[in-house]
mmCIF file of C-alpha atoms and ligand atoms in Angstrom:
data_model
loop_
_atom_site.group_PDB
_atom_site.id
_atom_site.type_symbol
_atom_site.label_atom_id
_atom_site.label_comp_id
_atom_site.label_asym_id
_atom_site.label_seq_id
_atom_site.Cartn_x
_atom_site.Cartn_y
_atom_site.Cartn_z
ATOM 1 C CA UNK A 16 16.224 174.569 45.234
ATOM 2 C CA UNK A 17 18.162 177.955 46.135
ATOM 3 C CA UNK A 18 21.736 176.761 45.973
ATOM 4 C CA UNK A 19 23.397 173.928 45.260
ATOM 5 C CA UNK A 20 26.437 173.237 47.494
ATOM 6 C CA UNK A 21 25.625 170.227 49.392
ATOM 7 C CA UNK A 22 23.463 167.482 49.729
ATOM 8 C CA UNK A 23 21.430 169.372 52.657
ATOM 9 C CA UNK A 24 20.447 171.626 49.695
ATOM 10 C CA UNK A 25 18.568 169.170 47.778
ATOM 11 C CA UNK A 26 14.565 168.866 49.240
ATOM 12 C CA UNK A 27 14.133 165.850 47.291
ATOM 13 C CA UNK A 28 17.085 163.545 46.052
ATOM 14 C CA UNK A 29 14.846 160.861 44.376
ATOM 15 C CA UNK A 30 13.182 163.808 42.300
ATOM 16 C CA UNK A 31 16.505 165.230 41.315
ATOM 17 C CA UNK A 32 17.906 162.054 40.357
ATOM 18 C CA UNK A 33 15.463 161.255 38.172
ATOM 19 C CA UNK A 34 15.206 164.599 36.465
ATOM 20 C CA UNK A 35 18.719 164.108 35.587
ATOM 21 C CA UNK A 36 17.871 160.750 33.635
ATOM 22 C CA UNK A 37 15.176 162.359 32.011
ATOM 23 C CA UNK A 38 18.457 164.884 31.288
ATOM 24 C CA UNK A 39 20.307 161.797 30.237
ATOM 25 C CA UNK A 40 17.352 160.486 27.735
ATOM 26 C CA UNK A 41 16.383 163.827 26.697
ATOM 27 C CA UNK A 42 18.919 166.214 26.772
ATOM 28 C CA UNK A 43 17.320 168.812 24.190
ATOM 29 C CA UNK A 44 13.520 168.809 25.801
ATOM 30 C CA UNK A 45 14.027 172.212 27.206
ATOM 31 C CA UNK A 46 15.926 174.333 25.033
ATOM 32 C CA UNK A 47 14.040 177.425 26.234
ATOM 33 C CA UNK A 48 13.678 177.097 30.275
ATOM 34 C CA UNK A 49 17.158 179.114 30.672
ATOM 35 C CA UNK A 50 16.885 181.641 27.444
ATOM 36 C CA UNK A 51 17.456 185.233 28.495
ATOM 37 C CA UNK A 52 19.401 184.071 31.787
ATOM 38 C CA UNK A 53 22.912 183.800 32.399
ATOM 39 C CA UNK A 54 25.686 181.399 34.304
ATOM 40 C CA UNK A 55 28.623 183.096 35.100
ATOM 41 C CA UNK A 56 31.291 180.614 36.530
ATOM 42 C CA UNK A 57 33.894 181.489 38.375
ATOM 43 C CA UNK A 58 36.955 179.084 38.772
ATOM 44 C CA UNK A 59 39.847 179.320 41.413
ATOM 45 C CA UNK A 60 41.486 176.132 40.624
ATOM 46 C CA UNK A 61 41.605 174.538 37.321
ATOM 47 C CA UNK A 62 38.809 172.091 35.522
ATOM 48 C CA UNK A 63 38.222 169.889 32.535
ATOM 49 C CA UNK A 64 34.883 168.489 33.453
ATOM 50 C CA UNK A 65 33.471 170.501 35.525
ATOM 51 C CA UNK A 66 33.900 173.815 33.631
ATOM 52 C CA UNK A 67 32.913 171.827 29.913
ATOM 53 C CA UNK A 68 30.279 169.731 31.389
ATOM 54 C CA UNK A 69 28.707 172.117 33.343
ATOM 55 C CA UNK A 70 28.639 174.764 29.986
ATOM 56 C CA UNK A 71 27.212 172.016 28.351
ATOM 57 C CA UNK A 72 24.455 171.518 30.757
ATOM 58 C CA UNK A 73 23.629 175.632 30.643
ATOM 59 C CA UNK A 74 23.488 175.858 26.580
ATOM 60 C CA UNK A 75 21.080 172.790 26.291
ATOM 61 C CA UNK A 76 18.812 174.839 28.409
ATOM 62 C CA UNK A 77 19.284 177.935 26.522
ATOM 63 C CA UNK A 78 21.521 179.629 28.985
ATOM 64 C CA UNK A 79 24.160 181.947 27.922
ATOM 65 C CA UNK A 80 27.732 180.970 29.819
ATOM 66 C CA UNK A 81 30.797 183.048 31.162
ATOM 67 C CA UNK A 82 33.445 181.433 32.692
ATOM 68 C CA UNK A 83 36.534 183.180 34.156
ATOM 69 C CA UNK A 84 39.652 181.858 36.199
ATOM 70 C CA UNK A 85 40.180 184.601 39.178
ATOM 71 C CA UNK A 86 43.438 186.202 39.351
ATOM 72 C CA UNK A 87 44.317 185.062 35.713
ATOM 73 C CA UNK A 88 41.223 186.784 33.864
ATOM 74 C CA UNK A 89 39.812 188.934 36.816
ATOM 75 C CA UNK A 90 41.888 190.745 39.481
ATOM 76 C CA UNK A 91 43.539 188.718 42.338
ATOM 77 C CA UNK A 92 40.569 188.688 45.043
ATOM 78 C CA UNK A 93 41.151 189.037 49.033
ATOM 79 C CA UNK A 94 39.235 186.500 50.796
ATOM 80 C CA UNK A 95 40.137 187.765 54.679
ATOM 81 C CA UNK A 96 38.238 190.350 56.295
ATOM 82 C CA UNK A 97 39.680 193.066 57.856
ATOM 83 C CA UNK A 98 43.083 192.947 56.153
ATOM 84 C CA UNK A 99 44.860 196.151 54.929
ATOM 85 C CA UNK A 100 44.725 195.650 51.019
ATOM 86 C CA UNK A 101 48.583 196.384 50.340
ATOM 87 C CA UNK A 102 49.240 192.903 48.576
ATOM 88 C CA UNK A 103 48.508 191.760 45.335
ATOM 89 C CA UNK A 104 45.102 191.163 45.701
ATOM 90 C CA UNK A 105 43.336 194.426 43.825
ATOM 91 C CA UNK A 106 40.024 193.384 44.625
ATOM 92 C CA UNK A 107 38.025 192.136 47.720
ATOM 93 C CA UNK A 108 35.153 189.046 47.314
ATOM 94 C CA UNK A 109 32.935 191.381 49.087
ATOM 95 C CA UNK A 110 32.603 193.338 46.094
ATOM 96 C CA UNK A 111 33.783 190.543 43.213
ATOM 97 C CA UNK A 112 30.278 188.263 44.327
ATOM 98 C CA UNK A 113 28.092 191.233 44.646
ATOM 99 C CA UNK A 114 29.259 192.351 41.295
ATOM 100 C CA UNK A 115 28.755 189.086 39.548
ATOM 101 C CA UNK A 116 25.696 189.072 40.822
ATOM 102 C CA UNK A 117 24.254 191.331 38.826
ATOM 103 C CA UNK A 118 25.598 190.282 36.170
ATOM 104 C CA UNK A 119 24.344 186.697 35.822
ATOM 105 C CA UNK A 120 21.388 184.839 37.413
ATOM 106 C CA UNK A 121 23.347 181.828 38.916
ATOM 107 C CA UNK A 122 26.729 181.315 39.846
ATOM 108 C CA UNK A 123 28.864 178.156 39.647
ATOM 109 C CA UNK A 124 32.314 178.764 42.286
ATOM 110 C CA UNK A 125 35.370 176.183 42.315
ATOM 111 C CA UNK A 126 37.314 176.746 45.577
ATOM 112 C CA UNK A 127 39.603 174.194 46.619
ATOM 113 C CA UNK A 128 40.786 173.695 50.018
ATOM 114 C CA UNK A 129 44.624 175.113 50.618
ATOM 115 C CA UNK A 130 45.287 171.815 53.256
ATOM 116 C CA UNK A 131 47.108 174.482 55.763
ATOM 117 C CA UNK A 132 44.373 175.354 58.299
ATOM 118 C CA UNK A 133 41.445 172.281 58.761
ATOM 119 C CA UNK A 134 38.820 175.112 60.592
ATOM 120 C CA UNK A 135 39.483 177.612 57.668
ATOM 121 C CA UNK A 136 38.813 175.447 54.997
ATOM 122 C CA UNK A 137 35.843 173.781 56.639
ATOM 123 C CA UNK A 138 34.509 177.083 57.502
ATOM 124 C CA UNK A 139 34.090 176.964 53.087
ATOM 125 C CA UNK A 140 34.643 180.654 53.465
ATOM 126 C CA UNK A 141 35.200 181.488 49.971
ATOM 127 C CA UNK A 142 32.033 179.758 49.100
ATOM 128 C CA UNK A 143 30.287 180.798 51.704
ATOM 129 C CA UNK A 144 30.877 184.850 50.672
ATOM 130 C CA UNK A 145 29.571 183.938 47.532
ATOM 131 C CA UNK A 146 26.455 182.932 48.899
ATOM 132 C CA UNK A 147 26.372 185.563 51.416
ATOM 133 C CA UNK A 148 27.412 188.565 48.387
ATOM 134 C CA UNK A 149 26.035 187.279 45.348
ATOM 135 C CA UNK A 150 22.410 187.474 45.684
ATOM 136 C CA UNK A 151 22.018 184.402 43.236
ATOM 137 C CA UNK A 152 21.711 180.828 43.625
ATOM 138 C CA UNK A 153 25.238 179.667 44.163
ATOM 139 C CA UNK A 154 26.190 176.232 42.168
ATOM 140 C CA UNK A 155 29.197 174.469 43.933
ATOM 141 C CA UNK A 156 31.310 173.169 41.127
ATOM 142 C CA UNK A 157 33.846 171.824 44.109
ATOM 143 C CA UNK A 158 34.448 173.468 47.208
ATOM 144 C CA UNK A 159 37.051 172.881 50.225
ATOM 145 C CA UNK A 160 35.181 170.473 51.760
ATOM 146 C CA UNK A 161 32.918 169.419 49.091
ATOM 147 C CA UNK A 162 31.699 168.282 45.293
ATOM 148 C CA UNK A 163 28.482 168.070 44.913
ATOM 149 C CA UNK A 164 27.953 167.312 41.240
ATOM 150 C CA UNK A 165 30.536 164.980 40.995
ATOM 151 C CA UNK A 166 28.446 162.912 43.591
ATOM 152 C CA UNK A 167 25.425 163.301 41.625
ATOM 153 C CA UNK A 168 26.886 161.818 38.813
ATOM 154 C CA UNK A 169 29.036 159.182 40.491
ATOM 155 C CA UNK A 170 25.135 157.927 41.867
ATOM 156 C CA UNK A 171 23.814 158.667 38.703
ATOM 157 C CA UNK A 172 26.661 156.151 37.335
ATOM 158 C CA UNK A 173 25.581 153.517 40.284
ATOM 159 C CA UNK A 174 22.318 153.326 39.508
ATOM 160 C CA UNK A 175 22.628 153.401 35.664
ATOM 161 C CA UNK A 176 24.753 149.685 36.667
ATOM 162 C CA UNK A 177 23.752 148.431 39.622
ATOM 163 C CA UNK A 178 22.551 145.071 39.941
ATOM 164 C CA UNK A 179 20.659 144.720 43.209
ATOM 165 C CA UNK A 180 18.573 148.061 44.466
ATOM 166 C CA UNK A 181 21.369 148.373 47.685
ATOM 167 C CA UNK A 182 24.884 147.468 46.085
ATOM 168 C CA UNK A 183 27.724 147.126 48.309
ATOM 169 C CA UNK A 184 29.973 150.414 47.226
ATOM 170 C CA UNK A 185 33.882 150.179 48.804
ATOM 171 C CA UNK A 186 35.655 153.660 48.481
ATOM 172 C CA UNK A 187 39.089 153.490 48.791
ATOM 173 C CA UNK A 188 42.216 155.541 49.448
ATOM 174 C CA UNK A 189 44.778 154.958 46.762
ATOM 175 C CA UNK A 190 47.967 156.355 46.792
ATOM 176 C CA UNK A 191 49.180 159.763 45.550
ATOM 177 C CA UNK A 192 52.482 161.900 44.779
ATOM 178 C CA UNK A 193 50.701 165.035 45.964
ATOM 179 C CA UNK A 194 48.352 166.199 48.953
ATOM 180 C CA UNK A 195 44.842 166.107 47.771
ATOM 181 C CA UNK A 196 41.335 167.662 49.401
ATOM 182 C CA UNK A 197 39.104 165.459 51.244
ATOM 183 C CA UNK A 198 36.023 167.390 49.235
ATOM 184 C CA UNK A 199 35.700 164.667 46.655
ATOM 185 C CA UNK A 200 35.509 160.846 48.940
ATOM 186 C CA UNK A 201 33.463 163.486 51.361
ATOM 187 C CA UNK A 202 30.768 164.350 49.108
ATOM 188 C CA UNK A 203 30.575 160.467 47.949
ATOM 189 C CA UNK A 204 30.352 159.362 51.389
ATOM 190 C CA UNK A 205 27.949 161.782 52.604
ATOM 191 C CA UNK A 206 25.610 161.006 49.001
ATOM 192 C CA UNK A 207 26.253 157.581 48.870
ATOM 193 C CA UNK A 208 25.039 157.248 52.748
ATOM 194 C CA UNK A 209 21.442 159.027 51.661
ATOM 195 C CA UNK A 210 21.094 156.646 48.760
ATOM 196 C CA UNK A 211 21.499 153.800 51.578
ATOM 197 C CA UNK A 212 24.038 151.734 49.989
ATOM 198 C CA UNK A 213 26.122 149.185 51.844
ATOM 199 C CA UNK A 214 29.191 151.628 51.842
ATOM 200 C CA UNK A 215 32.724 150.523 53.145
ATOM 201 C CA UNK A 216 35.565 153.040 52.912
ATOM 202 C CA UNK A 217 38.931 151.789 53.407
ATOM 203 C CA UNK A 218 42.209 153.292 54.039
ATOM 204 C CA UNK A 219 45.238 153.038 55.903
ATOM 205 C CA UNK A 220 45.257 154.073 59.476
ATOM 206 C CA UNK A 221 45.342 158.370 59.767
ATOM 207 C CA UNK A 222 43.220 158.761 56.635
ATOM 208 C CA UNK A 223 40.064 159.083 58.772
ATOM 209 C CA UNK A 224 37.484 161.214 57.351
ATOM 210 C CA UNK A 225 35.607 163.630 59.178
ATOM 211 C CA UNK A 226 32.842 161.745 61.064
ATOM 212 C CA UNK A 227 30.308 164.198 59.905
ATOM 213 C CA UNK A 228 30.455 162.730 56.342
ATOM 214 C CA UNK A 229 31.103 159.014 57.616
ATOM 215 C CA UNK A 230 28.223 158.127 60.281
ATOM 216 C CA UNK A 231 26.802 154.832 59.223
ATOM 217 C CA UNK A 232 29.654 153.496 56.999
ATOM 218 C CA UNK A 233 31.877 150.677 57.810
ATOM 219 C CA UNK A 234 35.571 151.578 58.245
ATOM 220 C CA UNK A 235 38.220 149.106 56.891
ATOM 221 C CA UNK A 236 41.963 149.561 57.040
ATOM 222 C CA UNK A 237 42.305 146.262 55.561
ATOM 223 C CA UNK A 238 42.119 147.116 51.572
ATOM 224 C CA UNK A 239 41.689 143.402 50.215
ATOM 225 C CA UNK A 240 38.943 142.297 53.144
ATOM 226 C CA UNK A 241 36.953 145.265 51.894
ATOM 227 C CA UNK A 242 37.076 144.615 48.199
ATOM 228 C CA UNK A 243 35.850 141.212 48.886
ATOM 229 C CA UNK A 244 32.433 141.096 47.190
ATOM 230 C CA UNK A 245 32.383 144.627 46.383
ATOM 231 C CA UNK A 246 30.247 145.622 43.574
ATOM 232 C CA UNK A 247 31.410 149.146 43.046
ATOM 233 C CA UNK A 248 35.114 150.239 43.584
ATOM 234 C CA UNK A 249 35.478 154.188 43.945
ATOM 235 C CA UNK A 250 39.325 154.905 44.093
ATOM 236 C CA UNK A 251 40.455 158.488 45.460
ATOM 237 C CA UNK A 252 43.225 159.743 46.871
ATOM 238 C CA UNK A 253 42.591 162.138 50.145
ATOM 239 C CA UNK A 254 45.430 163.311 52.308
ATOM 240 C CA UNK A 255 44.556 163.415 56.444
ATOM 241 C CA UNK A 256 41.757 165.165 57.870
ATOM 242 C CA UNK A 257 43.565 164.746 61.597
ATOM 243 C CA UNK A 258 47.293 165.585 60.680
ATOM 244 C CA UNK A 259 45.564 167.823 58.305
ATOM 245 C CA UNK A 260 46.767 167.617 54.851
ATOM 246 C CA UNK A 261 49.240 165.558 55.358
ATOM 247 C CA UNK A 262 50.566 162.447 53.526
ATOM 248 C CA UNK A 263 51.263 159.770 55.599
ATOM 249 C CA UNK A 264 51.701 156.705 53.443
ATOM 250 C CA UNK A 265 52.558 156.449 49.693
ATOM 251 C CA UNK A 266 51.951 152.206 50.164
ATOM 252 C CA UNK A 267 51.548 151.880 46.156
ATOM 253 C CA UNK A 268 50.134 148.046 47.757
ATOM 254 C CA UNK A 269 47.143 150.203 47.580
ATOM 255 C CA UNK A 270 47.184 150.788 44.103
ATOM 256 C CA UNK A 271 43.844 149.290 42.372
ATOM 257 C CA UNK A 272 44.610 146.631 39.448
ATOM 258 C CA UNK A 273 43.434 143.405 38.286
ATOM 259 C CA UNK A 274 43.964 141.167 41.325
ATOM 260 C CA UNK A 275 41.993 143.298 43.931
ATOM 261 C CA UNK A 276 39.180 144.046 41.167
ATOM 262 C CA UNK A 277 39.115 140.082 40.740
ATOM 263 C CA UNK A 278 38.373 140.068 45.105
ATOM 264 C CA UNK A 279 35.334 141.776 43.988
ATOM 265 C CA UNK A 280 32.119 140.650 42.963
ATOM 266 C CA UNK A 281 32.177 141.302 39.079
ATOM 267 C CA UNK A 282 32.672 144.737 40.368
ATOM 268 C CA UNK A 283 33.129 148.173 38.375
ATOM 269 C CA UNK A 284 35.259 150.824 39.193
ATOM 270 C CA UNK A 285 34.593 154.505 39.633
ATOM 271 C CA UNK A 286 37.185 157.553 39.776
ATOM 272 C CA UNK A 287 36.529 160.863 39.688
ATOM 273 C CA UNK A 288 39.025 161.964 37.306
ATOM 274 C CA UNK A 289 41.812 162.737 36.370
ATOM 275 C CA UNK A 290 43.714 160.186 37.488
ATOM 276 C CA UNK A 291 47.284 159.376 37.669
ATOM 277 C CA UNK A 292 47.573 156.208 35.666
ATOM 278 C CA UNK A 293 49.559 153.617 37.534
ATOM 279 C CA UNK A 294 49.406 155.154 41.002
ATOM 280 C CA UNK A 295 45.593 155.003 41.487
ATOM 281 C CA UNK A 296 44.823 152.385 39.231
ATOM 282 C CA UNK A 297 46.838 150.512 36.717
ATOM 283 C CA UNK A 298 46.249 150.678 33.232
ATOM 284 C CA UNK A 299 44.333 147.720 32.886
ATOM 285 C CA UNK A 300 41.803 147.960 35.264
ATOM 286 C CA UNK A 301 41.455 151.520 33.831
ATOM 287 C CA UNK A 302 41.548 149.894 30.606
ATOM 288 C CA UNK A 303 39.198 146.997 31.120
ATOM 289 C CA UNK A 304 35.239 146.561 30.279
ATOM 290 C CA UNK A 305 34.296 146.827 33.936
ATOM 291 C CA UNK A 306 35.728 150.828 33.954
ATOM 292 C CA UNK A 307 32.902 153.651 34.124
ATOM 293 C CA UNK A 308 35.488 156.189 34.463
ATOM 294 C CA UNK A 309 34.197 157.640 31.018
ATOM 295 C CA UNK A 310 30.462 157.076 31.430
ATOM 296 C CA UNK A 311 31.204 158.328 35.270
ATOM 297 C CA UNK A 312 32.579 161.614 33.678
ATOM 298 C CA UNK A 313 29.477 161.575 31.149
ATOM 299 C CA UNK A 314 27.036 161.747 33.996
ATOM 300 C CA UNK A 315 28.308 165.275 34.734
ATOM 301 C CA UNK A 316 26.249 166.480 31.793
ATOM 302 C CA UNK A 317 22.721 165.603 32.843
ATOM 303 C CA UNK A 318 23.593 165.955 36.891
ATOM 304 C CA UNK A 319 24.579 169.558 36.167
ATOM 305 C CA UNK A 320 21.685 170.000 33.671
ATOM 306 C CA UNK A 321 18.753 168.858 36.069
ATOM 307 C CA UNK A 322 20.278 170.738 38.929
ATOM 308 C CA UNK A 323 20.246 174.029 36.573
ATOM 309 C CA UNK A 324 16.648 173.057 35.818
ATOM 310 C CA UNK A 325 15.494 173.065 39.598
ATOM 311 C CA UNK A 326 17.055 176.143 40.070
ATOM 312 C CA UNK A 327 15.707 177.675 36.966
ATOM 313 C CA UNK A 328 12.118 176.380 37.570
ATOM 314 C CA UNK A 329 12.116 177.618 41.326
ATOM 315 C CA UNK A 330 12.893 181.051 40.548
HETATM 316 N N1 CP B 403 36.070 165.425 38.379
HETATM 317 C C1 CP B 403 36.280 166.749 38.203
HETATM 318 O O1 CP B 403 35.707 167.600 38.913
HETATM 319 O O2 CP B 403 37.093 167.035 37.162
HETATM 320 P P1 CP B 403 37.720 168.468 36.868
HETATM 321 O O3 CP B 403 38.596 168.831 38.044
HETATM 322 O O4 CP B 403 38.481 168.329 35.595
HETATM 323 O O5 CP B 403 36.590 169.457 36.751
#
């Protein structure tokens, strides 16, 4: 594998997925595969998980780690071409990735999308410099459109529980006080559509996805009719991908908690984290037995340590 930044990246998902349970079982069987190599990570928008997890995952394989937040602990960087440099950006991602790349021997990016222009941010320009700059295998840890290692961990999480070998999987739109990326239910759809489960994504009407990441899945506006029988419930907020980033409901009817969990079939539910408490979900589904929301956010260890592993072993 050169990069991981998408689930087009990946030549063989079975393999990967279960190299990351041998991650899971064995987490200290290679403490020498990454010695002498670096990961530098490089965050635009801010992280629990991903930044500790993914650390985590690089010092079991012997890595060493540096992190930095851009524009906080590096200069402000210029992401437009072309542009005369008289702002407050001191330095241009031309010469930031290029830099960091010889400095390290893979690079993890977060870039969120900025929800003002839908072709810029699907255009993953930020990500896509550092691929085009860097010179080292690029490790997505979230991108605009994108997030590729929470998926492998939120499938990591379905088949650590599932019951039957093609669960039915509802994601649903939950509501939200802010405008949030579509990178997060995209990346779920998109993996959860290779791994062939029976996925339904609901939402309220406007909250379409782009089609790319969709093909194959049912569509539901009708929240309870999809929960019926469900076996795993993902919650996420998105804003719109037509009226793009916009929010056009707040319908807190939407809200996951103990009645729609009891629609489902014994089901278990899934969020990304973090979550707002009582918005998404209420305390007690959050609080009940049937929440992987912590083993979910576990998973991130061993997905980020067997992708590191391809990587490492292909070069
Ligand atoms: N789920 C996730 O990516 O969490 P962080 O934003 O805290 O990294």
């Amino acid at each position: 594998m050169q990069h991981f930044t998408k689930i087009a990246d990946v030549s063989n998902l079975s393999a990967l997925i279960e190299r990351a349970f041998e991650c899971k079982r064995s987490p200290h069987a290679w403490p020498s595969l990454g010695r002498g190599r670096t990961l530098g990570m490089v965050f635009f928008n801010p992280s629990l998980r991903t930044r500790v997890s993914t650390h985590r995952a690089a010092t079991l394989l012997g890595m060493d780690v540096i992190s930095m937040t851009v524009g906080d602990e590096t200069w402000q960087l210029e992401t437009r071409d072309g542009v005369e440099m008289d702002g407050p950006a001191a330095e241009h991602i031309r010469e930031a990735a290029a830099v960091l790349g010889r400095y390290v021997d893979v690079l993890g990016v977060r870039s969120f999308a900025h929800l003002r222009d839908r072709q810029e941010d699907y255009a993953e320009t930020i990500l896509e410099r550092f691929r085009a700059c860097a010179g080292v295998p690029i490790v997505s840890l979230e991108s605009a459109t994108r997030h590729p290692l929470q998926s492998l961990a939120d499938v990591l999480t379905i088949e650590q529980f599932k019951r039957r070998s093609r669960p039915r999987v509802v994601l649903t739109w939950a509501p939200h006080p802010k405008a949030l990326p579509q990178a997060v239910p995209n990346s779920f759809a998109e993996w959860a559509r290779a791994m062939d489960y029976e996925l339904v994504i609901a939402h309220p009407p406007g909250y379409e996805l782009d089609p790319q990441f969709t093909e194959g899945a049912t569509i539901s506006y009708d929240q309870d009719e999809a929960l019926d029988g469900a076996e795993f419930v993902y919650a996420k907020n998105w804003s719109s991908y037509r009226d793009y980033g916009k929010i056009l409901s707040q319908d807190r009817s939407w809200q996951i908690t103990p009645e729609k969990m009891a629609r489902t079939s014994d089901g278990y539910f899934l969020h990304c984290l973090p979550i707002r408490r009582n918005m998404i979900a209420s305390d007690a589904v959050l609080d009940s037995p049937r929440s992987l929301v912590i083993e979910q956010a576990a998973n991130r260890i061993p997905a980020a340590q067997a992708v590191l592993r391809t990587i490492l072993e292909t070069r």
